[in-house]
PDB file of C-alpha atoms in Angstrom:
ATOM      1  CA  MET A   1      10.390  12.341  10.411  1.00 85.00           C
ATOM      2  CA  THR A   2      10.753  14.787  13.204  1.00 92.00           C
ATOM      3  CA  GLU A   3       9.692  13.983  16.742  1.00 96.00           C
ATOM      4  CA  ARG A   4       6.655  16.244  16.382  1.00 95.00           C
ATOM      5  CA  GLU A   5       5.559  14.430  13.214  1.00 95.00           C
ATOM      6  CA  GLN A   6       5.982  11.050  14.901  1.00 96.00           C
ATOM      7  CA  ARG A   7       3.806  12.182  17.822  1.00 97.00           C
ATOM      8  CA  GLU A   8       1.163  13.444  15.407  1.00 97.00           C
ATOM      9  CA  LEU A   9       1.175  10.087  13.591  1.00 96.00           C
ATOM     10  CA  LYS A  10       0.730   8.209  16.881  1.00 97.00           C
ATOM     11  CA  THR A  11      -2.157  10.530  17.741  1.00 97.00           C
ATOM     12  CA  LEU A  12      -3.792   9.779  14.384  1.00 96.00           C
ATOM     13  CA  LEU A  13      -3.385   6.045  14.964  1.00 97.00           C
ATOM     14  CA  ASP A  14      -4.864   6.325  18.469  1.00 97.00           C
ATOM     15  CA  ARG A  15      -7.837   8.315  17.166  1.00 97.00           C
ATOM     16  CA  ALA A  16      -8.484   5.706  14.471  1.00 97.00           C
ATOM     17  CA  ARG A  17      -8.236   2.891  17.043  1.00 97.00           C
ATOM     18  CA  ILE A  18     -10.726   4.657  19.325  1.00 97.00           C
ATOM     19  CA  ALA A  19     -13.056   5.358  16.390  1.00 96.00           C
ATOM     20  CA  HIS A  20     -13.065   1.673  15.409  1.00 95.00           C
ATOM     21  CA  GLY A  21     -13.398   0.554  19.012  1.00 95.00           C
ATOM     22  CA  ARG A  22     -10.773  -2.153  18.577  1.00 96.00           C
ATOM     23  CA  VAL A  23      -7.100  -2.693  17.807  1.00 96.00           C
ATOM     24  CA  LEU A  24      -6.265  -1.749  14.225  1.00 96.00           C
ATOM     25  CA  THR A  25      -5.119  -4.388  11.777  1.00 96.00           C
ATOM     26  CA  ASN A  26      -1.733  -4.078  10.099  1.00 97.00           C
ATOM     27  CA  SER A  27      -3.442  -3.056   6.870  1.00 97.00           C
ATOM     28  CA  GLU A  28      -5.399  -0.265   8.562  1.00 96.00           C
ATOM     29  CA  THR A  29      -2.314   0.957  10.416  1.00 97.00           C
ATOM     30  CA  ASN A  30      -0.208   0.938   7.255  1.00 97.00           C
ATOM     31  CA  SER A  31      -2.845   2.800   5.245  1.00 97.00           C
ATOM     32  CA  ILE A  32      -3.069   5.540   7.900  1.00 96.00           C
ATOM     33  CA  LYS A  33       0.734   5.822   7.969  1.00 97.00           C
ATOM     34  CA  LYS A  34       0.922   5.947   4.172  1.00 98.00           C
ATOM     35  CA  GLU A  35      -1.688   8.722   3.943  1.00 97.00           C
ATOM     36  CA  TYR A  36       0.108  10.768   6.603  1.00 97.00           C
ATOM     37  CA  ILE A  37       3.529  10.339   4.985  1.00 96.00           C
ATOM     38  CA  ASP A  38       2.104  11.264   1.570  1.00 98.00           C
ATOM     39  CA  LYS A  39       0.636  14.432   3.093  1.00 97.00           C
ATOM     40  CA  LEU A  40       4.004  15.284   4.677  1.00 96.00           C
ATOM     41  CA  MET A  41       5.847  14.756   1.398  1.00 97.00           C
ATOM     42  CA  VAL A  42       3.455  17.075  -0.463  1.00 97.00           C
ATOM     43  CA  GLU A  43       3.989  19.773   2.182  1.00 96.00           C
ATOM     44  CA  ARG A  44       7.773  19.368   2.089  1.00 96.00           C
ATOM     45  CA  GLU A  45       7.822  19.483  -1.704  1.00 97.00           C
ATOM     46  CA  ALA A  46       5.811  22.720  -1.648  1.00 97.00           C
ATOM     47  CA  GLU A  47       8.251  24.242   0.873  1.00 96.00           C
ATOM     48  CA  ALA A  48      11.235  23.130  -1.219  1.00 97.00           C
ATOM     49  CA  LYS A  49       9.671  24.624  -4.341  1.00 96.00           C
ATOM     50  CA  LYS A  50       9.182  27.963  -2.565  1.00 96.00           C
ATOM     51  CA  ALA A  51      12.778  27.876  -1.334  1.00 95.00           C
ATOM     52  CA  ARG A  52      14.078  27.166  -4.852  1.00 94.00           C
ATOM     53  CA  GLN A  53      12.018  30.024  -6.291  1.00 93.00           C
ATOM     54  CA  LEU A  54      13.265  32.411  -3.608  1.00 92.00           C
ATOM     55  CA  LYS A  55      16.881  31.345  -4.142  1.00 91.00           C
ATOM     56  CA  LYS A  56      16.512  31.806  -7.885  1.00 88.00           C
ATOM     57  CA  LYS A  57      14.935  35.217  -7.377  1.00 86.00           C
ATOM     58  CA  GLN A  58      17.733  36.342  -5.052  1.00 85.00           C
ATOM     59  CA  ALA A  59      20.521  34.950  -7.240  1.00 82.00           C
ATOM     60  CA  TYR A  60      23.243  37.353  -8.343  1.00 76.00           C
ATOM     61  CA  LYS A  61      22.558  38.845 -11.738  1.00 73.00           C
ATOM     62  CA  PRO A  62      25.414  40.683 -13.476  1.00 69.00           C
ATOM     63  CA  ASP A  63      24.799  44.254 -14.542  1.00 68.00           C
ATOM     64  CA  PRO A  64      24.082  44.237 -18.302  1.00 69.00           C
ATOM     65  CA  GLU A  65      25.119  47.887 -18.585  1.00 71.00           C
ATOM     66  CA  ALA A  66      28.634  47.319 -17.275  1.00 65.00           C
ATOM     67  CA  SER A  67      31.259  47.718 -19.986  1.00 66.00           C
ATOM     68  CA  PHE A  68      33.834  45.438 -18.382  1.00 63.00           C
ATOM     69  CA  SER A  69      33.600  42.481 -16.069  1.00 60.00           C
ATOM     70  CA  TRP A  70      36.639  41.842 -13.901  1.00 62.00           C
ATOM     71  CA  SER A  71      35.348  38.503 -12.711  1.00 62.00           C
ATOM     72  CA  ALA A  72      35.181  37.159 -16.267  1.00 61.00           C
ATOM     73  CA  ASN A  73      38.866  37.866 -16.882  1.00 61.00           C
ATOM     74  CA  THR A  74      40.513  36.998 -13.588  1.00 62.00           C
ATOM     75  CA  SER A  75      41.068  33.402 -12.693  1.00 65.00           C
ATOM     76  CA  THR A  76      39.896  32.274  -9.279  1.00 67.00           C
ATOM     77  CA  ARG A  77      43.230  30.540  -8.602  1.00 70.00           C
ATOM     78  CA  GLY A  78      45.372  33.530  -9.462  1.00 65.00           C
ATOM     79  CA  ARG A  79      48.660  33.500 -11.330  1.00 63.00           C
ATOM     80  CA  ARG A  80      50.953  30.539 -10.946  1.00 64.00           C
TER      81      ARG A  80
END
């Protein structure tokens, strides 16, 4: 978790504590943390999915009309 996300989690916990008017129990604290982390993971997964789609879209595609491909016939290590 980034520092910003940790601060946001502490803010959520403080708001819940104020709303209840007492110190939160471990169960209440853990449930708030779990909900927040689940939300973060969904957001990160969506961002990763977009990044994968963009990378796939921008991937090099060989020209199907080319009659000869040099890269297919030359070894990357060269002659020995």
